[in-house]
Coordinates of C-alpha atoms and ligand atoms in Angstrom, one line a residue:
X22 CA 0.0 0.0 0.0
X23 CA 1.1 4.1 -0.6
X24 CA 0.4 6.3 2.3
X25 CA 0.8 10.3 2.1
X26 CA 2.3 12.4 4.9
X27 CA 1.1 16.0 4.4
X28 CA 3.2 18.5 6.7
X29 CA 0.8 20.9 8.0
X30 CA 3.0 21.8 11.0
X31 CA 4.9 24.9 9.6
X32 CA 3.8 28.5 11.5
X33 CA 4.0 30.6 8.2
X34 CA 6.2 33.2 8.9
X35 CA 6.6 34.7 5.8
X36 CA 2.7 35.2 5.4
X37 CA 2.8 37.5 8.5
X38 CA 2.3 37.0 11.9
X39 CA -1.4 37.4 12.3
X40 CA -2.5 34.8 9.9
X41 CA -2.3 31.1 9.4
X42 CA -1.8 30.7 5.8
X43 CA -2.8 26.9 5.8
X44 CA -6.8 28.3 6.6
X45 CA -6.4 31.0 4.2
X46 CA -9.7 31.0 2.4
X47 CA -9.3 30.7 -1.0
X48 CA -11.4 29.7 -3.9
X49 CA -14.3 28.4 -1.3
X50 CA -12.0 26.5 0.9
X51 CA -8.9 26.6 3.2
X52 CA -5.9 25.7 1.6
X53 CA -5.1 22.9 3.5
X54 CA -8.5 21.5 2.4
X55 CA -7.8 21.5 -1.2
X56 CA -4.4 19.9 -0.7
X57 CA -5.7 17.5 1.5
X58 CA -8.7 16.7 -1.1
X59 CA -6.4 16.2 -3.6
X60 CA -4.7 13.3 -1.9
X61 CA -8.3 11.9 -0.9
X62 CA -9.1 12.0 -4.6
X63 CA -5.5 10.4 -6.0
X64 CA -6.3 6.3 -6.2
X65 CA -2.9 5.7 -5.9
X66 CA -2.7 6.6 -2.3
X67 CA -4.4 4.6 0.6
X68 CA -4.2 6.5 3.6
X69 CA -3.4 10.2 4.7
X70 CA -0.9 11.2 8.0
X71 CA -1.5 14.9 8.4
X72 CA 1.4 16.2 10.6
X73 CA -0.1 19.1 12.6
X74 CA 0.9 21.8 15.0
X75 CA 0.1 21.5 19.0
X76 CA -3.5 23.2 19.1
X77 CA -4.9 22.3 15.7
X78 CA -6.0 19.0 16.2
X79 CA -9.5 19.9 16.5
X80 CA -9.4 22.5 13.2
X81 CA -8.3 19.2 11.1
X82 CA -11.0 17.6 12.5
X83 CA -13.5 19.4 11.3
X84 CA -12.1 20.0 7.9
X85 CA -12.2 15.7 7.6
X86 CA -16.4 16.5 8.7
X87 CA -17.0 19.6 6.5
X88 CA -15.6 18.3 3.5
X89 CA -16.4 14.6 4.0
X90 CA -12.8 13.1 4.1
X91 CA -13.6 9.2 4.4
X92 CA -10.1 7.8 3.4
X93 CA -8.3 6.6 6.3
X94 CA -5.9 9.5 7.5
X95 CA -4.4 10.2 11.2
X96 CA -3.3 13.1 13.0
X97 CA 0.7 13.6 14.3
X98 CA 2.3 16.1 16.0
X99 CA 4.7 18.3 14.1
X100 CA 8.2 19.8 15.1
X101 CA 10.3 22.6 15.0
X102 CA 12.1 21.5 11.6
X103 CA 10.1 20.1 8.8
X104 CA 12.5 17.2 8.8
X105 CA 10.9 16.7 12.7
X106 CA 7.4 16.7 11.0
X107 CA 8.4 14.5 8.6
X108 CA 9.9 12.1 11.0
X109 CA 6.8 11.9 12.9
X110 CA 4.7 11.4 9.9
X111 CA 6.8 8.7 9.2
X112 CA 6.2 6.8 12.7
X113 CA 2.4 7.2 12.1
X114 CA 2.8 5.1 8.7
X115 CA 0.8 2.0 8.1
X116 CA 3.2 -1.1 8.9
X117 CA 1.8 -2.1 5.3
X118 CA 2.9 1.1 3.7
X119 CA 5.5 0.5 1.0
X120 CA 5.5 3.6 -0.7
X121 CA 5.6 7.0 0.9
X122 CA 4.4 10.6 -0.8
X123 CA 5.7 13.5 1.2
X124 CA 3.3 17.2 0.5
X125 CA 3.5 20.3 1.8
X126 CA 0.1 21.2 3.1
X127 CA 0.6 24.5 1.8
X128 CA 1.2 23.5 -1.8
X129 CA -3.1 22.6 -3.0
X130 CA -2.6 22.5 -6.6
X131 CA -0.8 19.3 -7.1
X132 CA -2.5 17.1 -9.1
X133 CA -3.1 13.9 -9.2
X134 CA -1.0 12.5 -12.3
X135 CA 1.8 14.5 -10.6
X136 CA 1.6 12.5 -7.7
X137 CA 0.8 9.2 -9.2
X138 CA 3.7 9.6 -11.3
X139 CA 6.1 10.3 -8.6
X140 CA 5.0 6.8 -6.6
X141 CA 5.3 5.0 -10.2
X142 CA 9.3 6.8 -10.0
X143 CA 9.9 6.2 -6.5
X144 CA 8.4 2.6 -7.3
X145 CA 11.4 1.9 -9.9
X146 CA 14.1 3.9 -8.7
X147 CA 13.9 4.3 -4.4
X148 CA 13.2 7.9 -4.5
X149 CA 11.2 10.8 -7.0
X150 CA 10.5 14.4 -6.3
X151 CA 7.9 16.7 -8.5
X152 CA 10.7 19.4 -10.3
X153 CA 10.3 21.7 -12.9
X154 CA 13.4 23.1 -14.9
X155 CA 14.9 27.1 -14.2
X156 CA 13.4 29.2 -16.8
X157 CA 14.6 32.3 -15.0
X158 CA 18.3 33.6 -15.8
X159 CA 20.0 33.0 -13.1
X160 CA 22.6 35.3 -11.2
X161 CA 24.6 35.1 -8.2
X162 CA 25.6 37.8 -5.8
X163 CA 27.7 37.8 -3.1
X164 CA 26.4 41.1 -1.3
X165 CA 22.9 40.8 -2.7
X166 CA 23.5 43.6 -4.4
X167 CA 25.6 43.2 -7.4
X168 CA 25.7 40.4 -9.8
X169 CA 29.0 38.7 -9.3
X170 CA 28.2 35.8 -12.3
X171 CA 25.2 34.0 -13.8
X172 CA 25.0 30.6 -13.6
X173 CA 24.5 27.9 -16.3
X174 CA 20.5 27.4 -15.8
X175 CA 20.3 24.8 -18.2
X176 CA 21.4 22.5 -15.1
X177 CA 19.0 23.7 -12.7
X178 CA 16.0 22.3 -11.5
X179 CA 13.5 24.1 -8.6
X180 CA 11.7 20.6 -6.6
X181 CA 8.4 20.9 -5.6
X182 CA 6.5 18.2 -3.5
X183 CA 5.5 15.4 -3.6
X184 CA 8.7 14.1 -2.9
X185 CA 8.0 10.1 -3.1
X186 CA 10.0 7.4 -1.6
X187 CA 10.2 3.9 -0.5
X188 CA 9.6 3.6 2.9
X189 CA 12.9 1.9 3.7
X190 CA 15.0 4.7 1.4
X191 CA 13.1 7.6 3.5
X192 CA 14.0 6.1 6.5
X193 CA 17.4 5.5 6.2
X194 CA 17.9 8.9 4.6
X195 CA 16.7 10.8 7.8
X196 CA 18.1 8.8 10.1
X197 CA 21.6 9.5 8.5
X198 CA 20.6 13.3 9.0
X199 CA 19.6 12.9 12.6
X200 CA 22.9 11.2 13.6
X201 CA 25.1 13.9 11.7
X202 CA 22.9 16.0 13.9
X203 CA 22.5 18.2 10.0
X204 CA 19.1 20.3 8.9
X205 CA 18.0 19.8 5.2
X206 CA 15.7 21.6 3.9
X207 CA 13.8 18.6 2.0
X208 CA 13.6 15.4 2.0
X209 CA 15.6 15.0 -1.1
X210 CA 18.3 16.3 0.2
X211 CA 18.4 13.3 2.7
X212 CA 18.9 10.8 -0.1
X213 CA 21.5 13.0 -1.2
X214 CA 23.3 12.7 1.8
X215 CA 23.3 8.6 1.7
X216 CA 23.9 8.6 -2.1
X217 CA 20.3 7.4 -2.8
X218 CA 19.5 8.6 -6.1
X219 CA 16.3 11.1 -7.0
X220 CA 14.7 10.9 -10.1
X221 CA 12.9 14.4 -11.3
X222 CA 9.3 14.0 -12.6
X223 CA 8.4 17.2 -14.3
X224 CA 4.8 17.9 -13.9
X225 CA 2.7 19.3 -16.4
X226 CA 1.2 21.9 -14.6
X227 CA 1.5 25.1 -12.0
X228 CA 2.4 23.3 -8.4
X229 CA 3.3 26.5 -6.4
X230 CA 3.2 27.0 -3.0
X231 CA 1.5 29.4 -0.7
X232 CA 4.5 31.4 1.0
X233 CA 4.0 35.3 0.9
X234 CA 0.9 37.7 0.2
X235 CA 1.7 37.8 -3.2
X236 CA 1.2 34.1 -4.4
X237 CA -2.5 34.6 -3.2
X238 CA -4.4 35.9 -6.2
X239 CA -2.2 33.5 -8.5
X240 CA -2.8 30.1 -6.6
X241 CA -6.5 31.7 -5.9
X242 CA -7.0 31.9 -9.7
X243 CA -5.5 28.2 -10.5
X244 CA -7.3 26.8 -7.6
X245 CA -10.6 28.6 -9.4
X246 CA -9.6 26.7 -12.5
X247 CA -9.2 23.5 -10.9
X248 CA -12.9 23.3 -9.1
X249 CA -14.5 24.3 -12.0
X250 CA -13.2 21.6 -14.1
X251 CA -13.7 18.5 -11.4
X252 CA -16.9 19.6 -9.8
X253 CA -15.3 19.6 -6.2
X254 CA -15.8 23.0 -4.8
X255 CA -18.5 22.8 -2.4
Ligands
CTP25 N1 6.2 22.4 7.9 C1 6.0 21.5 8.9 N2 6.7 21.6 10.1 C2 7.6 22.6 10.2 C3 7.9 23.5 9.2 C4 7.1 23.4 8.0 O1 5.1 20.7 8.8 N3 8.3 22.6 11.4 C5 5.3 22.4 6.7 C6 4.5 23.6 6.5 O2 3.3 23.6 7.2 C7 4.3 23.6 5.0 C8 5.5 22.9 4.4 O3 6.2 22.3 5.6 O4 3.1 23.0 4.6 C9 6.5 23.8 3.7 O5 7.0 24.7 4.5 P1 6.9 26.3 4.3 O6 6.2 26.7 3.1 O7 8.3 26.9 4.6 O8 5.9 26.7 5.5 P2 6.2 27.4 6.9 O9 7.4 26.8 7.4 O10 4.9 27.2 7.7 O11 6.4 28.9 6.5 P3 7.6 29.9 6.8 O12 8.9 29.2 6.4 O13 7.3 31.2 6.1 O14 7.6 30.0 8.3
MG26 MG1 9.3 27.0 6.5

């Protein structure tokens, strides 16, 4: 079986202090709602961990009545890293689970061919992350505010989640960055760190995530798009 762990634990800094950008309302719904609906629609995924912060149990709750979650998911306490959420996300799995999709909760446009096709990846290969290739020029600057060089972009990829693994991979990836005592910023930088190849699945479509003000009206617009093509805005 495939589980997804969807790290909802984050305190959204950058949106500003005042808000919690995972129960934003946008496009009829909080955007944790859409992400989590799109894992509840993907067949290639049997049950949902949502890693969650201290507090918020009861708001997840009542998202699973509201919008009539019946796939089997659980609740986990988050940490201070996202590596810490993902680790306890990861001791909540099924003992069955053989496959493991990682999502930020604050990323709700993924689809669902994205995320089948990273399990089919990580299936083959150990590990797969969602990626798209540069299209921006890229420059590097050592005082932020000169260019110093630009880089070859043709090289460089931006990852996205899901970032897909087999359980055992995962595992052993993270538990190679807790001994080193080393923060990563995603998962895929775990395998990295064990020599565990990642295979890039580009996706086909916008998977941005929600991260300052400004990605609102975008991500509001796609979201838009998205209900009104599968019917699932209620
Ligand atoms: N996340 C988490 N546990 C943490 C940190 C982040 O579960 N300790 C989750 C967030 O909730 C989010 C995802 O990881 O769904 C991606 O993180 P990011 O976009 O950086 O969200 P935040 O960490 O919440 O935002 P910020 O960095 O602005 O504080
Ligand atoms: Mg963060």
């Amino acid at each position: 079986m495939n589980s997804a762990i969807i790290v909802a634990a984050g305190k959204g800094t950058r949106m500003g202090a005042d808000v919690d950008k995972l129960f934003l309302q946008v496009a009829g719904r909080p955007v944790v709602a859409h992400t989590w609906q799109r894992y509840e629609d993907a067949k290639c995924i049997d049950e949902i961990i949502l890693v969650v912060r201290e507090g918020k149990q009861t708001a997840f709750q009542e998202l699973a009545v509201r919008f009539n979650f019946r796939k089997p998911h659980r609740l986990v306490a988050g940490g201070v890293e996202r590596q810490v959420s993902v680790w306890n996300g990861l001791a909540a799995i099924s003992s069955h689970a053989q496959i493991i999709a990682i999502q930020d909760a604050a990323r709700p446009c993924t689809s669902e061919t994205l995320i089948q096709a990273t399990v089919q990846a990580a299936g083959e290969t150990g590990a797969a992350v969602a990626a798209q290739p540069v299209s921006d020029t890229i420059k590097e600057s050592a005082d932020g505010q000169t260019i110093l060089r630009t880089v070859d972009r043709a090289r460089l990829w931006s990852v996205q989640t899901p970032q897909t693994f087999r359980v055992e991979i995962i595992r052993r990836a993270l538990e190679a960055v807790r001994r080193r005592g080393l923060t990563v910023t995603d998962d895929t930088a775990a395998c990295e760190l064990i020599g565990q190849p990642v295979r890039l699945v580009r996706g086909d479509a916008p998977n941005p995530k929600v991260t300052v003000p400004a990605d609102i009206p975008y991500i509001a617009a796609l979201l838009a798009g998205l209900a009104a093509n599968t019917g699932n805005q209620r």
